Amino acid sequence: MMDVGLESLSFYTPHYYFDLKELAKHRGVDKDKYYRGIGQEKMGMTPPDEDVVTMAANAAHHALERVDKSKIDTVIFGTETGIDQSKSAAIYVHSLVGLPSHCRSFEIKQACSGATAGLQLAQAYVAMNPDRKVLVLAADVARYDLESPGEATQGAGAVAMVVSAEPRILKLHPESGAYTEDVMDFWRPNYRDEAVVDGKYSIKVYLNALAESWKQYSAQTGRRFRDFERFVYHLPFTRMAEKAHLHLAKLADSTLSVEELKHQLQDTLYYSRITGNAYTASMYVGLAGLLDLCRDDLSGREIGLFSYGSGCMGTFFSGQVCAGYRSHLDTARHERMIKNRTALDYESYLDFFNFQLPRDGSALETAHHKTGLYRLSGIDGHKRLYEKVESLVEAETPAAAQASA
Ligand code: HMG
């Protein structure tokens, strides 16, 4: 059977972050509740001139650098924080990164699992049309009410993946186990900017969806827990992956030592711990972390992936790491991006959080912040306006740690 999988994989997280040590001070809780209890240290925060479109365009720009763009004929954008009820965010990115017009471009939604649905559609499409390539995007801004238990699990980020019949990073296996159940663990009505969540219940539902998806997957494939070198989970917060992995091991009748747990998960958690939940993108940020940071050569190794979207849908699927994958990764840029970030103080965090574009059709030019190669320059007549930043140096000049609404 022909190989289909990831030819490239890049992620983007905002330049600004808020440290949970600071949040802990202002919420009167022990910082270890966040650092250890939920396993999060920092959350990525979007400035006023950044949204899911600009974040995804930034990731896509880099994912496309070594790919023949003329072969891309489909752009699929998974998000649950889209910017329009009608026009898909995929069309804006298609235009910003200069893709050919002979493309279909659309958005897909099922909470955090939208991008996985997109990836699986892309995989099937490429299997039928091996000369085509698909750009799969995932981008989200995770927002919860201030002073709610979910506040510490906010974050933002985007991932771009090119799926093709020339995988250089991960070959995707065709089988997957899926599970759907109608539950209210986390949702966001159209009239709200922040999610509504039943936090403790959402953890139970996540674990149940994992168990059910795994049962489907292992019955179909005959693969066992011990067949996988590493596991990548959807990462609403990193302790969730530890809970999930122990749950799966128990279900599969495997006992895990602390060292094994660490070995199988640790590298997948690093980026997420310091960027926060990025909903659709978060499991793929975990995958990027594994491939970027794992010291062992993973060529030929089997990776198990569990994608979860509240509401809910679970998918367990898997892939094999390609020989020579390291030379096709975006590791150095990811490292630079993380290293060069700017911490927000509490007031700036609130300013970023509370910023809203006008909703009455009036015009606003957004202040310049560091946004990578693309920015939301403003809004006018209900139309979001985007621009390519002329040079990164220029984009990085304004000392814009302060949000300006
Ligand atoms: P909470 O209820 O305030 O926290 O919020 P808690 O009291 O349960 O404490 C959390 C952990 O910290 C506990 O450990 C405490 O013992 C520990 P655990 O019992 O879990 O092992 N702890 C401490 N540890 C060390 N030192 C201390 C300390 N104090 C306490 N001093 C909750 C936690 C996750 C519920 C909240 O953050 C929340 O509601 N988050 C949002 C919902 C969420 O992320 N759910 C995850 C599953 S659903 C999902 O993944 C989908 C999602 O991504 C959305 C989508 O699909 O679109 C969210």
Tab-separated table of C-alpha atoms and ligand atoms in Angstrom:
chain	number	residue	atom	x	y	z
A	1	MET	CA	0.000	0.000	0.000
A	2	MET	CA	1.161	3.514	-0.809
A	3	ASP	CA	2.512	5.640	2.049
A	4	VAL	CA	0.504	8.731	2.979
A	5	GLY	CA	1.390	11.064	5.810
A	6	LEU	CA	3.025	14.258	6.985
A	7	GLU	CA	5.475	15.824	4.582
A	8	SER	CA	5.949	18.842	6.837
A	9	LEU	CA	4.852	20.037	10.291
A	10	SER	CA	5.286	23.530	11.753
A	11	PHE	CA	3.768	25.232	14.736
A	12	TYR	CA	3.320	28.799	15.846
A	13	THR	CA	2.556	30.253	19.249
A	14	PRO	CA	2.080	33.955	20.093
A	15	HIS	CA	5.072	36.036	21.051
A	16	TYR	CA	3.406	36.967	24.368
A	17	TYR	CA	2.727	34.763	27.350
A	18	PHE	CA	1.446	35.090	30.880
A	19	ASP	CA	3.215	33.114	33.592
A	20	LEU	CA	0.959	31.116	35.893
A	21	LYS	CA	3.156	32.135	38.853
A	22	GLU	CA	1.725	35.630	38.333
A	23	LEU	CA	-1.805	34.331	37.933
A	24	ALA	CA	-1.422	32.332	41.158
A	25	LYS	CA	-0.468	35.529	43.056
A	26	HIS	CA	-3.537	37.356	41.802
A	27	ARG	CA	-5.916	34.449	42.375
A	28	GLY	CA	-4.557	33.693	45.851
A	29	VAL	CA	-3.583	30.084	45.091
A	30	ASP	CA	-0.337	28.179	45.508
A	31	LYS	CA	1.597	28.324	42.220
A	32	ASP	CA	2.163	24.553	42.486
A	33	LYS	CA	-1.510	23.969	41.911
A	34	TYR	CA	-0.771	25.150	38.362
A	35	TYR	CA	2.872	24.125	37.920
A	36	ARG	CA	2.430	20.634	39.414
A	37	GLY	CA	-1.295	19.975	39.899
A	38	ILE	CA	-2.325	20.732	36.310
A	39	GLY	CA	1.226	20.728	34.902
A	40	GLN	CA	1.151	24.156	33.233
A	41	GLU	CA	3.649	27.029	33.563
A	42	LYS	CA	2.769	29.629	30.949
A	43	MET	CA	-0.066	30.436	28.626
A	44	GLY	CA	0.322	31.973	25.164
A	45	MET	CA	-1.729	35.170	24.749
A	46	THR	CA	-2.725	36.723	21.437
A	47	PRO	CA	-2.277	40.510	21.111
A	48	PRO	CA	-5.054	42.582	19.464
A	49	ASP	CA	-3.496	42.190	16.003
A	50	GLU	CA	-3.390	38.390	16.035
A	51	ASP	CA	-6.126	35.784	15.588
A	52	VAL	CA	-6.521	32.210	14.326
A	53	VAL	CA	-5.972	33.343	10.739
A	54	THR	CA	-2.652	35.092	11.371
A	55	MET	CA	-1.415	32.288	13.636
A	56	ALA	CA	-2.299	29.626	11.062
A	57	ALA	CA	-0.746	31.699	8.248
A	58	ASN	CA	2.477	31.911	10.262
A	59	ALA	CA	2.555	28.136	10.755
A	60	ALA	CA	1.587	27.525	7.108
A	61	HIS	CA	4.279	29.841	5.750
A	62	HIS	CA	6.938	27.661	7.361
A	63	ALA	CA	5.248	24.317	6.625
A	64	LEU	CA	5.183	25.249	2.936
A	65	GLU	CA	8.787	26.435	2.674
A	66	ARG	CA	10.078	23.127	1.318
A	67	VAL	CA	6.926	21.965	-0.439
A	68	ASP	CA	5.857	22.396	-4.059
A	69	LYS	CA	2.888	24.760	-3.491
A	70	SER	CA	1.482	24.164	-6.968
A	71	LYS	CA	0.565	20.591	-5.880
A	72	ILE	CA	-1.618	21.815	-2.992
A	73	ASP	CA	-5.243	21.682	-4.073
A	74	THR	CA	-7.029	21.510	-0.709
A	75	VAL	CA	-6.822	23.606	2.452
A	76	ILE	CA	-8.647	22.290	5.515
A	77	PHE	CA	-8.788	24.458	8.637
A	78	GLY	CA	-9.822	22.918	11.955
A	79	THR	CA	-10.805	25.488	14.586
A	80	GLU	CA	-13.385	26.121	17.272
A	81	THR	CA	-12.562	29.822	17.590
A	82	GLY	CA	-13.266	30.789	13.993
A	83	ILE	CA	-13.737	34.427	13.062
A	84	ASP	CA	-16.855	34.178	10.899
A	85	GLN	CA	-20.032	32.091	10.916
A	86	SER	CA	-19.981	31.805	7.134
A	87	LYS	CA	-16.649	32.421	5.401
A	88	SER	CA	-13.991	29.891	6.321
A	89	ALA	CA	-10.699	30.933	7.890
A	90	ALA	CA	-9.045	28.639	5.312
A	91	ILE	CA	-9.735	31.173	2.531
A	92	TYR	CA	-7.902	33.975	4.325
A	93	VAL	CA	-4.861	31.758	4.896
A	94	HIS	CA	-5.000	30.481	1.318
A	95	SER	CA	-4.693	34.073	0.158
A	96	LEU	CA	-2.077	35.223	2.713
A	97	VAL	CA	0.357	32.398	1.935
A	98	GLY	CA	-0.207	32.605	-1.834
A	99	LEU	CA	-1.692	29.232	-2.753
A	100	PRO	CA	-2.955	28.498	-6.276
A	101	SER	CA	-6.600	29.292	-7.058
A	102	HIS	CA	-7.317	25.694	-8.165
A	103	CYS	CA	-8.005	24.786	-4.523
A	104	ARG	CA	-10.940	23.844	-2.343
A	105	SER	CA	-10.669	25.603	1.037
A	106	PHE	CA	-12.938	24.998	3.998
A	107	GLU	CA	-13.257	24.948	7.761
A	108	ILE	CA	-14.163	21.986	9.902
A	109	LYS	CA	-15.443	21.969	13.488
A	110	GLN	CA	-15.781	19.493	16.319
A	111	ALA	CA	-14.155	21.158	19.339
A	112	CYS	CA	-10.505	20.128	19.693
A	113	SER	CA	-10.853	17.233	17.244
A	114	GLY	CA	-11.601	19.303	14.099
A	115	ALA	CA	-8.039	19.165	12.782
A	116	THR	CA	-7.869	15.399	13.267
A	117	ALA	CA	-11.053	15.025	11.230
A	118	GLY	CA	-9.366	17.237	8.611
A	119	LEU	CA	-6.189	15.175	8.704
A	120	GLN	CA	-8.112	11.953	8.167
A	121	LEU	CA	-10.057	13.442	5.265
A	122	ALA	CA	-6.766	14.606	3.775
A	123	GLN	CA	-5.230	11.165	4.218
A	124	ALA	CA	-8.117	9.467	2.375
A	125	TYR	CA	-8.111	12.112	-0.352
A	126	VAL	CA	-4.379	11.768	-0.994
A	127	ALA	CA	-4.659	7.972	-1.025
A	128	MET	CA	-7.100	8.384	-3.941
A	129	ASN	CA	-5.137	11.230	-5.574
A	130	PRO	CA	-1.448	10.599	-4.880
A	131	ASP	CA	-0.252	13.504	-7.039
A	132	ARG	CA	-2.087	16.031	-4.792
A	133	LYS	CA	-1.094	17.567	-1.487
A	134	VAL	CA	-3.358	18.924	1.261
A	135	LEU	CA	-2.588	21.716	3.726
A	136	VAL	CA	-4.208	20.910	7.075
A	137	LEU	CA	-4.376	23.790	9.562
A	138	ALA	CA	-5.290	23.861	13.231
A	139	ALA	CA	-5.462	27.094	15.229
A	140	ASP	CA	-7.282	28.221	18.335
A	141	VAL	CA	-7.359	30.694	21.174
A	142	ALA	CA	-8.434	28.940	24.382
A	143	ARG	CA	-10.400	31.365	26.576
A	144	TYR	CA	-12.207	30.754	29.846
A	145	ASP	CA	-13.864	33.244	32.214
A	146	LEU	CA	-11.458	35.220	34.384
A	147	GLU	CA	-11.286	33.786	37.890
A	148	SER	CA	-12.822	30.463	36.796
A	149	PRO	CA	-11.033	27.101	37.323
A	150	GLY	CA	-10.399	26.952	33.573
A	151	GLU	CA	-8.528	30.284	33.516
A	152	ALA	CA	-5.144	28.631	34.114
A	153	THR	CA	-5.677	26.318	31.134
A	154	GLN	CA	-5.878	29.061	28.516
A	155	GLY	CA	-3.396	29.308	25.665
A	156	ALA	CA	-3.092	29.841	21.925
A	157	GLY	CA	-1.343	28.380	18.936
A	158	ALA	CA	-1.484	26.955	15.455
A	159	VAL	CA	-0.131	23.997	13.526
A	160	ALA	CA	0.228	23.514	9.772
A	161	MET	CA	0.796	20.104	8.195
A	162	VAL	CA	1.221	19.141	4.574
A	163	VAL	CA	-0.294	15.713	3.910
A	164	SER	CA	1.000	13.957	0.826
A	165	ALA	CA	2.094	10.672	-0.725
A	166	GLU	CA	5.689	11.737	-0.028
A	167	PRO	CA	5.711	11.667	3.788
A	168	ARG	CA	9.031	12.815	5.236
A	169	ILE	CA	8.008	12.995	8.897
A	170	LEU	CA	5.218	10.542	9.793
A	171	LYS	CA	3.503	7.827	7.738
A	172	LEU	CA	-0.107	7.574	8.868
A	173	HIS	CA	-1.629	4.121	9.224
A	174	PRO	CA	-5.051	3.844	7.574
A	175	GLU	CA	-6.895	2.451	10.600
A	176	SER	CA	-8.313	4.456	13.481
A	177	GLY	CA	-10.745	3.935	16.340
A	178	ALA	CA	-13.479	6.540	16.793
A	179	TYR	CA	-16.038	7.284	19.484
A	180	THR	CA	-18.902	9.785	19.637
A	181	GLU	CA	-21.203	10.542	22.570
A	182	ASP	CA	-23.582	13.452	23.125
A	183	VAL	CA	-22.306	15.038	26.374
A	184	MET	CA	-22.078	18.589	27.768
A	185	ASP	CA	-18.569	18.710	29.207
A	186	PHE	CA	-17.361	21.837	27.391
A	187	TRP	CA	-19.081	24.031	24.819
A	188	ARG	CA	-19.261	27.642	23.639
A	189	PRO	CA	-22.649	29.055	22.586
A	190	ASN	CA	-22.477	31.502	19.657
A	191	TYR	CA	-23.131	34.468	21.954
A	192	ARG	CA	-20.111	33.798	24.185
A	193	ASP	CA	-16.381	34.446	23.698
A	194	GLU	CA	-15.448	32.156	26.574
A	195	ALA	CA	-16.122	28.434	26.825
A	196	VAL	CA	-18.538	26.988	29.363
A	197	VAL	CA	-17.087	23.918	31.024
A	198	ASP	CA	-17.846	21.284	33.609
A	199	GLY	CA	-14.162	20.712	34.363
A	200	LYS	CA	-14.139	17.566	36.489
A	201	TYR	CA	-16.764	15.902	34.295
A	202	SER	CA	-14.752	16.795	31.154
A	203	ILE	CA	-11.800	14.797	32.511
A	204	LYS	CA	-13.988	11.716	33.034
A	205	VAL	CA	-15.496	12.010	29.575
A	206	TYR	CA	-12.038	12.419	28.010
A	207	LEU	CA	-10.828	9.218	29.724
A	208	ASN	CA	-13.918	7.288	28.653
A	209	ALA	CA	-13.555	8.454	25.035
A	210	LEU	CA	-9.913	7.337	25.137
A	211	ALA	CA	-10.860	3.873	26.391
A	212	GLU	CA	-13.609	3.451	23.788
A	213	SER	CA	-11.497	4.726	20.862
A	214	TRP	CA	-8.607	2.493	21.902
A	215	LYS	CA	-10.904	-0.577	22.061
A	216	GLN	CA	-12.084	0.131	18.519
A	217	TYR	CA	-8.553	0.754	17.302
A	218	SER	CA	-6.953	-2.321	18.875
A	219	ALA	CA	-9.814	-4.599	17.746
A	220	GLN	CA	-9.327	-3.397	14.164
A	221	THR	CA	-5.548	-3.563	14.050
A	222	GLY	CA	-4.493	-6.171	16.590
A	223	ARG	CA	-1.867	-3.651	17.769
A	224	ARG	CA	-1.158	-3.664	21.477
A	225	PHE	CA	-0.075	-0.988	23.950
A	226	ARG	CA	3.497	-2.288	23.971
A	227	ASP	CA	3.750	-1.938	20.166
A	228	PHE	CA	4.130	1.840	20.575
A	229	GLU	CA	7.356	3.626	21.350
A	230	ARG	CA	5.656	6.905	22.328
A	231	PHE	CA	2.133	8.271	22.780
A	232	VAL	CA	0.801	11.721	21.977
A	233	TYR	CA	-2.434	12.888	23.632
A	234	HIS	CA	-4.708	15.862	23.244
A	235	LEU	CA	-3.261	18.333	25.760
A	236	PRO	CA	-5.757	20.627	27.512
A	237	PHE	CA	-3.099	20.691	30.283
A	238	THR	CA	-0.145	18.343	30.601
A	239	ARG	CA	-1.310	16.440	33.708
A	240	MET	CA	-4.259	15.286	31.577
A	241	ALA	CA	-1.877	13.297	29.365
A	242	GLU	CA	-0.378	11.594	32.406
A	243	LYS	CA	-3.827	10.667	33.686
A	244	ALA	CA	-4.763	9.434	30.198
A	245	HIS	CA	-1.632	7.377	29.746
A	246	LEU	CA	-2.020	5.614	33.104
A	247	HIS	CA	-5.678	4.957	32.280
A	248	LEU	CA	-4.781	3.435	28.908
A	249	ALA	CA	-1.976	1.323	30.368
A	250	LYS	CA	-4.361	-0.074	32.993
A	251	LEU	CA	-6.966	-0.857	30.361
A	252	ALA	CA	-4.300	-2.622	28.307
A	253	ASP	CA	-3.172	-4.600	31.374
A	254	SER	CA	0.230	-2.948	31.439
A	255	THR	CA	1.852	-1.596	34.564
A	256	LEU	CA	4.011	1.428	33.966
A	257	SER	CA	6.978	2.467	36.063
A	258	VAL	CA	7.513	6.184	36.654
A	259	GLU	CA	10.495	6.001	34.259
A	260	GLU	CA	8.383	4.387	31.522
A	261	LEU	CA	5.641	6.990	31.951
A	262	LYS	CA	8.238	9.732	31.634
A	263	HIS	CA	9.961	8.069	28.688
A	264	GLN	CA	6.742	7.582	26.729
A	265	LEU	CA	5.316	11.074	27.340
A	266	GLN	CA	7.821	13.666	28.500
A	267	ASP	CA	8.944	15.129	25.161
A	268	THR	CA	5.344	15.565	24.010
A	269	LEU	CA	4.541	17.814	26.981
A	270	TYR	CA	7.301	20.404	26.864
A	271	TYR	CA	5.843	22.931	24.381
A	272	SER	CA	2.318	22.617	25.708
A	273	ARG	CA	3.420	23.281	29.293
A	274	ILE	CA	4.678	26.715	28.229
A	275	THR	CA	2.149	27.639	25.527
A	276	GLY	CA	-1.121	26.334	27.030
A	277	ASN	CA	-4.105	24.680	25.408
A	278	ALA	CA	-4.383	25.405	21.692
A	279	TYR	CA	-7.492	23.245	21.286
A	280	THR	CA	-7.371	21.780	17.731
A	281	ALA	CA	-3.621	22.353	17.510
A	282	SER	CA	-2.617	21.061	20.914
A	283	MET	CA	-2.084	17.367	20.153
A	284	TYR	CA	-0.045	18.324	17.074
A	285	VAL	CA	2.030	20.762	19.143
A	286	GLY	CA	2.715	17.684	21.321
A	287	LEU	CA	3.764	15.714	18.233
A	288	ALA	CA	6.076	18.536	17.135
A	289	GLY	CA	7.608	18.550	20.629
A	290	LEU	CA	8.217	14.801	20.541
A	291	LEU	CA	9.949	14.938	17.162
A	292	ASP	CA	11.910	18.126	17.922
A	293	LEU	CA	13.106	17.208	21.399
A	294	CYS	CA	13.437	13.437	21.616
A	295	ARG	CA	17.126	12.558	21.798
A	296	ASP	CA	16.577	8.993	20.549
A	297	ASP	CA	16.298	8.513	16.822
A	298	LEU	CA	12.622	7.670	16.317
A	299	SER	CA	12.997	6.546	12.672
A	300	GLY	CA	10.771	3.532	12.048
A	301	ARG	CA	9.161	3.790	15.501
A	302	GLU	CA	5.421	3.494	16.039
A	303	ILE	CA	3.591	6.432	17.612
A	304	GLY	CA	0.070	6.244	19.087
A	305	LEU	CA	-2.061	9.410	18.984
A	306	PHE	CA	-5.269	10.226	20.849
A	307	SER	CA	-7.296	13.210	19.730
A	308	TYR	CA	-10.197	14.425	21.884
A	309	GLY	CA	-12.841	17.043	21.160
A	310	SER	CA	-15.398	17.867	23.846
A	311	GLY	CA	-19.027	17.237	23.206
A	312	CYS	CA	-17.573	14.637	22.431
A	313	MET	CA	-15.504	12.782	19.852
A	314	GLY	CA	-12.399	10.687	20.426
A	315	THR	CA	-10.042	9.254	17.804
A	316	PHE	CA	-7.139	6.891	18.395
A	317	PHE	CA	-4.827	6.555	15.408
A	318	SER	CA	-1.174	5.884	14.756
A	319	GLY	CA	1.776	6.396	12.506
A	320	GLN	CA	5.358	5.383	11.883
A	321	VAL	CA	8.151	7.938	11.996
A	322	CYS	CA	9.947	8.280	8.635
A	323	ALA	CA	13.647	7.509	8.270
A	324	GLY	CA	15.627	10.757	8.159
A	325	TYR	CA	12.701	12.785	9.604
A	326	ARG	CA	14.978	15.124	11.558
A	327	SER	CA	16.199	16.994	8.499
A	328	HIS	CA	12.575	17.861	7.583
A	329	LEU	CA	11.569	19.336	10.945
A	330	ASP	CA	11.241	23.017	11.856
A	331	THR	CA	13.063	22.513	15.187
A	332	ALA	CA	15.458	25.476	15.113
A	333	ARG	CA	12.675	27.969	14.361
A	334	HIS	CA	10.410	26.479	17.027
A	335	GLU	CA	13.222	26.856	19.572
A	336	ARG	CA	13.880	30.491	18.553
A	337	MET	CA	10.201	31.354	18.687
A	338	ILE	CA	9.852	29.961	22.209
A	339	LYS	CA	13.108	31.499	23.449
A	340	ASN	CA	12.326	35.011	22.196
A	341	ARG	CA	8.894	35.387	23.778
A	342	THR	CA	7.897	38.307	26.019
A	343	ALA	CA	6.239	37.939	29.407
A	344	LEU	CA	3.128	40.020	30.070
A	345	ASP	CA	2.494	41.638	33.420
A	346	TYR	CA	-0.936	41.186	35.020
A	347	GLU	CA	-2.390	44.448	33.652
A	348	SER	CA	-1.236	43.620	30.102
A	349	TYR	CA	-2.701	40.122	30.478
A	350	LEU	CA	-6.071	41.688	31.330
A	351	ASP	CA	-5.741	44.193	28.474
A	352	PHE	CA	-5.055	41.399	25.965
A	353	PHE	CA	-7.861	39.286	27.400
A	354	ASN	CA	-10.413	42.111	27.363
A	355	PHE	CA	-9.559	43.510	23.925
A	356	GLN	CA	-12.453	43.337	21.460
A	357	LEU	CA	-12.709	44.475	17.859
A	358	PRO	CA	-15.691	46.775	17.185
A	359	ARG	CA	-18.872	44.803	16.522
A	360	ASP	CA	-20.910	47.682	15.028
A	361	GLY	CA	-19.161	48.042	11.659
A	362	SER	CA	-16.968	50.950	12.725
A	363	ALA	CA	-13.316	51.001	11.726
A	364	LEU	CA	-10.325	50.327	13.966
A	365	GLU	CA	-6.636	50.060	13.182
A	366	THR	CA	-4.954	47.685	15.605
A	367	ALA	CA	-1.703	48.689	17.310
A	368	HIS	CA	1.444	46.887	16.146
A	369	HIS	CA	2.698	44.010	18.234
A	370	LYS	CA	5.040	41.171	17.431
A	371	THR	CA	2.995	38.760	15.372
A	372	GLY	CA	5.477	37.000	13.118
A	373	LEU	CA	4.928	37.413	9.387
A	374	TYR	CA	1.208	38.208	9.339
A	375	ARG	CA	-1.028	40.515	11.325
A	376	LEU	CA	-4.613	41.613	11.658
A	377	SER	CA	-4.253	45.274	10.746
A	378	GLY	CA	-7.805	46.175	11.724
A	379	ILE	CA	-11.460	45.967	10.874
A	380	ASP	CA	-13.709	48.139	8.743
A	381	GLY	CA	-17.334	47.645	7.716
A	382	HIS	CA	-17.343	44.265	9.530
A	383	LYS	CA	-14.399	43.087	7.375
A	384	ARG	CA	-11.228	41.875	9.057
A	385	LEU	CA	-8.164	43.274	7.333
A	386	TYR	CA	-4.936	41.295	7.205
A	387	GLU	CA	-1.456	42.213	6.082
A	388	LYS	CA	1.887	40.601	5.574
A	389	VAL	CA	4.486	42.202	7.809
A	390	GLU	CA	7.112	43.640	5.468
A	391	SER	CA	10.112	42.490	7.401
A	392	LEU	CA	10.460	40.620	10.640
A	393	VAL	CA	12.902	43.222	11.909
A	394	GLU	CA	10.262	45.902	11.497
A	395	ALA	CA	7.666	43.699	13.187
A	396	GLU	CA	9.970	43.140	16.095
A	397	THR	CA	10.891	46.806	16.643
A	398	PRO	CA	8.005	48.193	18.725
A	399	ALA	CA	8.476	47.302	22.381
A	400	ALA	CA	4.893	46.284	22.626
A	401	ALA	CA	4.643	44.258	25.793
A	402	GLN	CA	1.785	46.570	26.732
A	403	ALA	CA	-1.473	45.832	25.021
A	404	SER	CA	-3.201	48.808	23.514
A	405	ALA	CA	-6.801	48.435	22.684
B	1	HMG	P1	-9.728	22.843	39.643
B	1	HMG	O1	-10.962	22.082	39.845
B	1	HMG	O2	-9.676	24.230	40.212
B	1	HMG	O3	-8.456	22.072	40.168
B	1	HMG	O4	-9.404	22.967	38.090
B	1	HMG	P2	-8.343	20.881	41.253
B	1	HMG	O5	-8.774	21.382	42.567
B	1	HMG	O6	-8.950	19.600	40.716
B	1	HMG	O7	-6.753	20.742	41.235
B	1	HMG	C1	-6.123	20.281	40.100
B	1	HMG	C2	-5.006	19.331	40.543
B	1	HMG	O8	-4.030	20.105	41.241
B	1	HMG	C3	-5.455	18.234	41.526
B	1	HMG	O9	-4.692	17.080	41.230
B	1	HMG	C4	-5.024	18.789	42.872
B	1	HMG	O10	-4.799	17.785	43.862
B	1	HMG	C5	-3.724	19.473	42.479
B	1	HMG	P3	-5.400	15.707	40.758
B	1	HMG	O11	-6.445	15.404	41.775
B	1	HMG	O12	-6.038	16.028	39.419
B	1	HMG	O13	-4.278	14.744	40.656
B	1	HMG	N1	-3.286	20.526	43.405
B	1	HMG	C6	-1.996	20.714	43.756
B	1	HMG	N2	-0.858	20.059	43.408
B	1	HMG	C7	0.324	20.509	43.939
B	1	HMG	N3	0.401	21.566	44.791
B	1	HMG	C8	-0.703	22.247	45.157
B	1	HMG	C9	-1.971	21.826	44.631
B	1	HMG	N4	-3.250	22.269	44.771
B	1	HMG	C10	-4.038	21.481	44.009
B	1	HMG	N5	-0.606	23.278	45.986
B	1	HMG	C11	-9.693	21.789	35.982
B	1	HMG	C12	-8.901	21.893	37.286
B	1	HMG	C13	-8.919	20.909	35.026
B	1	HMG	C14	-11.064	21.163	36.269
B	1	HMG	C15	-9.867	23.214	35.377
B	1	HMG	O14	-8.609	23.760	35.091
B	1	HMG	C16	-10.730	23.246	34.130
B	1	HMG	O15	-11.949	23.284	34.201
B	1	HMG	N6	-10.074	23.292	32.920
B	1	HMG	C17	-10.779	23.352	31.640
B	1	HMG	C18	-11.382	22.040	31.228
B	1	HMG	C19	-10.368	21.034	30.761
B	1	HMG	O16	-9.251	21.370	30.392
B	1	HMG	N7	-10.755	19.751	30.709
B	1	HMG	C20	-9.899	18.691	30.239
B	1	HMG	C21	-10.649	17.559	29.550
B	1	HMG	S1	-11.739	18.192	28.286
B	1	HMG	C22	-10.683	18.539	26.943
B	1	HMG	O17	-9.553	18.150	26.942
B	1	HMG	C23	-11.249	19.335	25.813
B	1	HMG	C24	-10.836	20.780	25.751
B	1	HMG	O18	-9.509	20.907	25.274
B	1	HMG	C25	-11.785	21.575	24.835
B	1	HMG	C26	-12.189	21.030	23.481
B	1	HMG	O19	-12.262	19.864	23.180
B	1	HMG	O20	-12.574	21.890	22.686
B	1	HMG	C27	-10.888	21.463	27.114
